[in-house]
Amino acid sequence: MDYQDNLIYVGVDLHKEHHTAVMIDDRNRKLGEIQFLNKPAAFPKLLQEVKKHTKKGMKAVYGLEDIGGNGRALAVFLAESNCWVKEVNPVLSTARRKSHVTVQKSDSWDAECVARVLRDELEKLPDAKPMDLYWALSQLVTQRRSLVKNQTAQNQKLHQQLSYHYPSYKQFFSQVDGKTALSFWKKYPSPRHLAGVTEEELAQYLRKWSNYCLSDKKAAQILALIKEDGDTTRDFQEKRDFIVQSLVRNIRFNQIELARIEGEIKELMAGLGFQLETMTGIDLVTAAKLVAEIGDIHRFSTPEKLARFAGIAPIFAGSGGKGRNYKSKQGNRVLHEIIKGIAIRQIAVTRGKKEPRNPYFYSYYEQKLEAGKTKQQAIVCIMRKLVNVIHYLMRTKAAYEMPTVSEKQAG
């Protein structure tokens, strides 16, 4: 491309404490290298070094692999300095490093590989726009993901402990971590705490925590199941009871924190004005995950660029006049999995009437199967169409309107 003759490419290898930048020209010739600390006071050194190699009429473009973590501060500085910054997918730079005749691994070589990807894929790479709003949303989503993971682990441990104390515990409540269930486990961590408790006393306790949804019948069932299980008391029982009560406290804390985080996410999403939740299979949390990974949708001028960023666009491989499209293993894999989950929910059916939740995509899915596609290939086709929809909804902030099957067939 002719216009690239006037550019120099600056690839940056990012680390927690320091960064390494390498500059190359349009012929992949290394012009210079600099290592600097990861703090705003040291960032001007990079601009000064780049300026030494920028001749009159030339412009520098910077490539960063991570604009949300270790590289965020640098990305913000470069953006505020009116520099041209691109986001380079780590998968691309890693592939470039491994494709070399002699595989090397150093900060300098990693930075040069980023610069080479920047040179070759410039038009396909999204602009890096590290806006605080999207960054804050991304941090909240990450924190929620961590809490959910911890909550799952805590629930599994609670199941394990309860199986020792109450072999039939799964029949006590519909949800082991529900409000009433947690209150019960805390007050009665093992059967020995129910000694002398009458059916009416237990029923009164259940009524209090279940808003009168559970009472006499449930109390009788629990006491009967405990009697059938037999004596489960063992030595140091009080220590094991403590573990159950500790798990209950942790689970309750996580539930409160999750509610708070989701409240913060809801507030940020309301400020953005998107209506992604109007589409089947997208709730508030899923919408927030999408926005957090995509960032400013205007970085992607077309749905095709967003598809490449998410690793959904197929890759053609051929030789001797023959070839075929293969599923891409590159791109943002987190975003890829989010869109895949949404695609699967599009073809789901209701439990009762077995009616498709989204008739449009369900019919499209069946057409792909009839055309000889495998189930996985058909889902990828849905994912690609979803990218078009998501791109449109985010750019226009419009609500989703489900097309009718007849409209699709007519098209």
XYZ file of C-alpha atoms in Angstrom, residues 51 62 81 102 153 184 192 283 326 382 394 399:
12
model
C 10.353 11.367 16.953
C 1.435 2.444 17.636
C -1.306 12.930 22.873
C 14.296 -19.705 14.711
C -16.821 -23.046 44.652
C -31.799 -23.248 58.030
C -27.898 -32.409 66.620
C -29.930 -10.094 29.646
C -11.982 -23.039 8.054
C -25.862 -17.824 13.304
C -24.844 -0.755 19.204
C -34.310 -1.896 20.018
